[in-house]
Amino acid sequence: MGTRKDRNLKNNEKKEDKGREKVEKRKKKKRVETSSEQESSEEEETRGVQETKPEVWSPEELEKLKEAVDERKKLISTLRGKPLPMRKKLQTLRESQEFVEKYEGALGKGKGRKLYAYKVMMLKKWMKFQRDFENFKTACIPWEMKIKEIESHFGSSVASYFIFLRWMYGINMILFGLTFGLVMVPEALMGRPYGSMPRKTVPRAEAANAMDFAVLWDFGGYAQYSVLFYGFYNNQRTIGWLKYRLPLSYFLVGVGTVAYSYMVVIRTMARNANQDGGGDDNSFNFSWKMFTSWDYLIGNPETADNKFASITTSFKEAILEEQESQKDDNIHLTRFLRVLANFLVLCCLAGSGYLIYFVVRRSQKFALEGLERHSWWETNEVNMVMSLLGMFCPMLFDVISKLENYHPRIALQWQLGRIFALFLGNLYTFIIALMDEINLKREEEEVVKLNMTLWEATLYNGTLEVNGTAPPITAHPADIPRGPCWETMVGQEFVRLIVSDTMTTYVMLLFGDFLRAVLVRFLNYCWCWDLEAGFPSYSEFDVSGNVLGLIFNQGMIWMGAFYAPCLPALNVLRLHVSMYLQCWAVMCCNVPQERVFKASGSNNFYMAMLLVILFLSTLPAIYTIVSIPPSFDCGPFSGKSRMFDVIQETLESDFPAWFGKVFSYASNPGLVLPFILLMVLAIYYLQSTSKSYKQANLELKKKLQTQNEENKKKNKLAALKAAMDLEEARNAGSDSPRHERDKTSPQQCHRGERGEKRGLGNRVYQGKHGHLEIPPAIQLPAPRGHLPGPLPGNQSAPRVQRVHNSKRHRE
Amino acid sequence: MVSGAIALAFLPLVLTFIIRYRYYFVLFYRAVLVRIWYDCKTGLTREERAFQYVLTHATPGDPESIMETFDLWCSSVEFISNIGPKKGKIMDRILSENSPLTVLELGSHCGYSTVRIARALPLGARLYSVEMDAKNAAIAEKVIRLAGFDDDMVELIVSPSDEVIPKLRSEYGLERLDFVFMDHWKKCYRNDLQALEGSGLLGKGSVVLADNILFPGAPKFLKHIRKSGLYEWKIHRATLEYSKGIRDGMAELVYLGIK
């Protein structure tokens, strides 16, 4: 009896939501209850329900059971928000789940019951299957576990690089699929075989060493005269029994890859922008730092230490910054240093640009003299210099940027901007040099054309007597003179650049990271200072540099893919190897960064850079396609005056006449210009509406904030009032026996009422009494009332309250 | 062979290295190259040269003057890794806060830090200074006497630290150490600390101060104090003595006793 009552008392407060559960608990223990009439009757009823067979249930009992089940279900769904200790929550959840499981199937009437039970069972199976399927789907995401592991060791910023890499890999897979499936495979299967035409044959002069590894590594010889490069493709309109229109498909795939890339990048950017939410980061700086700076994905003690230290330092820095923003120190010195730093960086950029220009000029000289007479170093000078500069200059920028004394975030942006400028400068110097070379080749081509006619004439002269009518060319295709084919040259240059870039990256990884790590690790046993913590130490993973490298690499792919269909395939290979190699290198020889920055904010920044690079890399590609006539004897567009003529040709010959007419009308400037105008207007309209939506969002946010503040105030007042009331009641209680007067309490009540009516009076009261006099029992209902001071941010307020609540209940 | 342009492309790397590690290069120049040069030129050891300079430039009997002369010599002529003026101030503060009566110094080198500690000790305190190298110890002895501290106040023990510590109780009759200053071989920090713990000389509230824990660095020592849980510890961050850019720190340990 006594224990029962105790339990009753204990359970009293949560009687509303747990009434049914109590019933079940008691039922399980099979204890006979006599304490309260109502409860015991209920008890017996449910016991009856349990003992009798389901077939003989009366409709009321069923109704009741159904109600109970529904109630349990509701409880399960709302349990998360209930202010209960975790242990109790778990217990309740388990019990109610058991109950629901047991009786849910038994519901339903007569014949329908079995069906109902079956349905419920199937639903459960289906849900389980769905959950398993979800798990399976997560397991199917490539490299997910690897990235998670890295994330736990290095924080989200390093992981963001790998996620970006994976995303890039996906895009390149699709580009590769397009070029491979629609261009390379049809040509290899259905096109004319190797050796059937001059453009598909290694010339006689090169045939001797066309299979040498050095030549193949340089993408000459048999590699050059294969489906890997533009020059191999034939200008037949259709190939094979499928009548596959290869030139058209080549052109469309070239355009399609770029269009697809634009689409994907822009769509991803838009999605990321949606996730941002457009909050303002500046107003509650300290509370943001306080409540949101921990990276919950960290699972490694060392990284946690680093993160802890970085949060502490960021607090220190923020406080210092706040102090410094009040007073301005020697602004002239800072300005001078910043100007100096920029000057140095500009010098560096100019120097690297000149070096590349110089090297490219020299390589042209070498090419004119003949490559055989120069060493490997000299022939690969351009690529080597570009890769080396791209690798070392960012380090120098980093050192120089120490002068500027910027905030780390701003410093990072400057650093990224400078590296971007450097890479872009290098790339464009390279392209300009390539343009020069294209012009040279085209001059050469003119000469070859002239020679060709001469050569043919001599051939005809020799054979004219033998063959009376049509003069067939009987020479072996390897002997026929041919043009220099500038397109293949461009493709080769890009492929070489990519390969040398990849090689430098891997070599750097091996020497800069791995060898250094090995030396530091094993020399530390016998060295006079601490190598691990001191001077060389382990390297950090350079997120910004790696991301930029990836982006520029992709830019080169976009630029060169039209002239070398093998580029996406190479890139897929590179990214694949990169993924494994870098994952291994990061886990094996890098240490977590000292200064960890948030990754989430930088994602769209990377995307924006990718978009810029995409634009800048399609520019020269489109320029060459549109303005330079294709070579006369190689590639799918040979014989045409421009590459895009293939579209017109298709329109004329493969589509009905009216279609061509419609197309020509549609491409009339009178129709195109209004259309463009309309598009501009639509864009303008959409942009202005989105701006106004943003404005409205901000307004709403402000409203929420003010409302929140008001609520806070109200809560404070209510808490104070309750405290006052209780105190007065207590005073009255202690006063009345002493003075034996009844008048005091109404007077005090009156005072309390007055206090409530006038907020000001209440606040005065609060100031007078402070928090100390509030009895502890009354503190509880007002969680915010006795927090040690107003919180700087509103976003954080609910979280604090919740924490407090749970604490309260644990007490 | 390798063309000049490729070699030029390595210029940014070289510049980066020079700029980033300039303090280390300067330190290497001053501590190694200059030292070898003077060793060959004068035929004296570095410590003897320092002592000569101090003898000719400082006021005898005045510890402040001797320390200033040392600082001057170390920052402008050659480099000796004393504790230096900046970290010395931190040590002075810790000493004045605790006013220890029995002090053990491991590694007195030229006696700079010995003078620094002895100067700050209260009346009746006693300092045991341990030095492994006999030559250095002779110079340290001279410096200490020059500063005006006698045998009663400072006792110099010429022996390796790992041999001295177990004997402290039996041979020198010590019961408890109030303050221990470590500035000897960084590799010995952990072992010596463990030996001190084992000898029972550290009592509740004893302070251990270890110099140069970040550069050249004593990672095992740091790991030990982190893990053992016997100490309340903090690291005073500063720069390496007589150098601006190299980060270094001193660890201040307060012994909590075994629970």
PDB file of N, CA, C and O in Angstrom, chain B residues 12-36:
ATOM      1  N   PRO B  12      60.737  31.484 -56.052  1.00  0.00           N
ATOM      2  CA  PRO B  12      59.731  31.752 -55.025  1.00  0.00           C
ATOM      3  C   PRO B  12      59.839  30.819 -53.838  1.00  0.00           C
ATOM      4  O   PRO B  12      59.673  31.248 -52.694  1.00  0.00           O
ATOM      5  N   LEU B  13      60.170  29.560 -54.108  1.00  0.00           N
ATOM      6  CA  LEU B  13      60.284  28.596 -53.011  1.00  0.00           C
ATOM      7  C   LEU B  13      61.404  28.996 -52.071  1.00  0.00           C
ATOM      8  O   LEU B  13      61.239  29.038 -50.851  1.00  0.00           O
ATOM      9  N   VAL B  14      62.547  29.348 -52.684  1.00  0.00           N
ATOM     10  CA  VAL B  14      63.703  29.725 -51.870  1.00  0.00           C
ATOM     11  C   VAL B  14      63.373  30.968 -51.051  1.00  0.00           C
ATOM     12  O   VAL B  14      63.633  31.038 -49.839  1.00  0.00           O
ATOM     13  N   LEU B  15      62.747  31.944 -51.721  1.00  0.00           N
ATOM     14  CA  LEU B  15      62.387  33.177 -51.016  1.00  0.00           C
ATOM     15  C   LEU B  15      61.450  32.882 -49.862  1.00  0.00           C
ATOM     16  O   LEU B  15      61.611  33.406 -48.759  1.00  0.00           O
ATOM     17  N   THR B  16      60.464  32.036 -50.125  1.00  0.00           N
ATOM     18  CA  THR B  16      59.516  31.681 -49.068  1.00  0.00           C
ATOM     19  C   THR B  16      60.232  31.085 -47.873  1.00  0.00           C
ATOM     20  O   THR B  16      59.974  31.472 -46.728  1.00  0.00           O
ATOM     21  N   PHE B  17      61.132  30.161 -48.172  1.00  0.00           N
ATOM     22  CA  PHE B  17      61.857  29.519 -47.072  1.00  0.00           C
ATOM     23  C   PHE B  17      62.648  30.532 -46.271  1.00  0.00           C
ATOM     24  O   PHE B  17      62.611  30.531 -45.043  1.00  0.00           O
ATOM     25  N   ILE B  18      63.331  31.411 -47.025  1.00  0.00           N
ATOM     26  CA  ILE B  18      64.185  32.385 -46.327  1.00  0.00           C
ATOM     27  C   ILE B  18      63.332  33.296 -45.454  1.00  0.00           C
ATOM     28  O   ILE B  18      63.652  33.563 -44.299  1.00  0.00           O
ATOM     29  N   ILE B  19      62.215  33.759 -46.003  1.00  0.00           N
ATOM     30  CA  ILE B  19      61.407  34.704 -45.236  1.00  0.00           C
ATOM     31  C   ILE B  19      60.732  34.007 -44.066  1.00  0.00           C
ATOM     32  O   ILE B  19      60.733  34.498 -42.941  1.00  0.00           O
ATOM     33  N   ARG B  20      60.198  32.834 -44.324  1.00  0.00           N
ATOM     34  CA  ARG B  20      59.425  32.182 -43.271  1.00  0.00           C
ATOM     35  C   ARG B  20      60.304  31.734 -42.115  1.00  0.00           C
ATOM     36  O   ARG B  20      59.918  31.850 -40.958  1.00  0.00           O
ATOM     37  N   TYR B  21      61.476  31.258 -42.433  1.00  0.00           N
ATOM     38  CA  TYR B  21      62.327  30.716 -41.370  1.00  0.00           C
ATOM     39  C   TYR B  21      63.517  31.615 -41.085  1.00  0.00           C
ATOM     40  O   TYR B  21      64.569  31.137 -40.692  1.00  0.00           O
ATOM     41  N   ARG B  22      63.364  32.941 -41.291  1.00  0.00           N
ATOM     42  CA  ARG B  22      64.508  33.847 -41.146  1.00  0.00           C
ATOM     43  C   ARG B  22      65.079  33.815 -39.734  1.00  0.00           C
ATOM     44  O   ARG B  22      66.295  33.841 -39.546  1.00  0.00           O
ATOM     45  N   TYR B  23      64.187  33.712 -38.733  1.00  0.00           N
ATOM     46  CA  TYR B  23      64.695  33.706 -37.358  1.00  0.00           C
ATOM     47  C   TYR B  23      65.557  32.481 -37.085  1.00  0.00           C
ATOM     48  O   TYR B  23      66.551  32.564 -36.379  1.00  0.00           O
ATOM     49  N   TYR B  24      65.143  31.381 -37.681  1.00  0.00           N
ATOM     50  CA  TYR B  24      65.923  30.161 -37.469  1.00  0.00           C
ATOM     51  C   TYR B  24      67.277  30.263 -38.154  1.00  0.00           C
ATOM     52  O   TYR B  24      68.280  29.804 -37.630  1.00  0.00           O
ATOM     53  N   PHE B  25      67.288  30.903 -39.330  1.00  0.00           N
ATOM     54  CA  PHE B  25      68.574  31.064 -40.021  1.00  0.00           C
ATOM     55  C   PHE B  25      69.490  31.973 -39.216  1.00  0.00           C
ATOM     56  O   PHE B  25      70.681  31.702 -39.066  1.00  0.00           O
ATOM     57  N   VAL B  26      68.908  33.047 -38.698  1.00  0.00           N
ATOM     58  CA  VAL B  26      69.706  33.968 -37.880  1.00  0.00           C
ATOM     59  C   VAL B  26      70.240  33.237 -36.655  1.00  0.00           C
ATOM     60  O   VAL B  26      71.418  33.365 -36.291  1.00  0.00           O
ATOM     61  N   LEU B  27      69.368  32.458 -36.052  1.00  0.00           N
ATOM     62  CA  LEU B  27      69.792  31.711 -34.864  1.00  0.00           C
ATOM     63  C   LEU B  27      70.919  30.749 -35.211  1.00  0.00           C
ATOM     64  O   LEU B  27      71.919  30.651 -34.479  1.00  0.00           O
ATOM     65  N   PHE B  28      70.751  30.053 -36.312  1.00  0.00           N
ATOM     66  CA  PHE B  28      71.788  29.112 -36.749  1.00  0.00           C
ATOM     67  C   PHE B  28      73.112  29.832 -36.964  1.00  0.00           C
ATOM     68  O   PHE B  28      74.160  29.388 -36.498  1.00  0.00           O
ATOM     69  N   TYR B  29      73.039  30.994 -37.594  1.00  0.00           N
ATOM     70  CA  TYR B  29      74.246  31.767 -37.850  1.00  0.00           C
ATOM     71  C   TYR B  29      74.913  32.170 -36.538  1.00  0.00           C
ATOM     72  O   TYR B  29      76.109  31.974 -36.343  1.00  0.00           O
ATOM     73  N   ARG B  30      74.089  32.677 -35.614  1.00  0.00           N
ATOM     74  CA  ARG B  30      74.682  33.220 -34.393  1.00  0.00           C
ATOM     75  C   ARG B  30      75.139  32.118 -33.450  1.00  0.00           C
ATOM     76  O   ARG B  30      76.169  32.248 -32.794  1.00  0.00           O
ATOM     77  N   ALA B  31      74.360  31.053 -33.372  1.00  0.00           N
ATOM     78  CA  ALA B  31      74.681  30.034 -32.373  1.00  0.00           C
ATOM     79  C   ALA B  31      75.708  29.034 -32.871  1.00  0.00           C
ATOM     80  O   ALA B  31      76.442  28.452 -32.070  1.00  0.00           O
ATOM     81  N   VAL B  32      75.794  28.837 -34.186  1.00  0.00           N
ATOM     82  CA  VAL B  32      76.698  27.799 -34.688  1.00  0.00           C
ATOM     83  C   VAL B  32      77.879  28.393 -35.457  1.00  0.00           C
ATOM     84  O   VAL B  32      79.042  28.178 -35.093  1.00  0.00           O
ATOM     85  N   LEU B  33      77.565  29.177 -36.476  1.00  0.00           N
ATOM     86  CA  LEU B  33      78.640  29.653 -37.343  1.00  0.00           C
ATOM     87  C   LEU B  33      79.575  30.602 -36.613  1.00  0.00           C
ATOM     88  O   LEU B  33      80.806  30.438 -36.643  1.00  0.00           O
ATOM     89  N   VAL B  34      78.973  31.578 -35.936  1.00  0.00           N
ATOM     90  CA  VAL B  34      79.798  32.545 -35.211  1.00  0.00           C
ATOM     91  C   VAL B  34      80.617  31.856 -34.129  1.00  0.00           C
ATOM     92  O   VAL B  34      81.797  32.157 -33.910  1.00  0.00           O
ATOM     93  N   ARG B  35      79.967  30.879 -33.496  1.00  0.00           N
ATOM     94  CA  ARG B  35      80.661  30.166 -32.425  1.00  0.00           C
ATOM     95  C   ARG B  35      81.884  29.426 -32.962  1.00  0.00           C
ATOM     96  O   ARG B  35      82.978  29.518 -32.383  1.00  0.00           O
ATOM     97  N   ILE B  36      81.698  28.712 -34.073  1.00  0.00           N
ATOM     98  CA  ILE B  36      82.824  27.962 -34.652  1.00  0.00           C
ATOM     99  C   ILE B  36      83.936  28.929 -35.051  1.00  0.00           C
ATOM    100  O   ILE B  36      85.123  28.703 -34.788  1.00  0.00           O
TER     101      ILE B  36
END
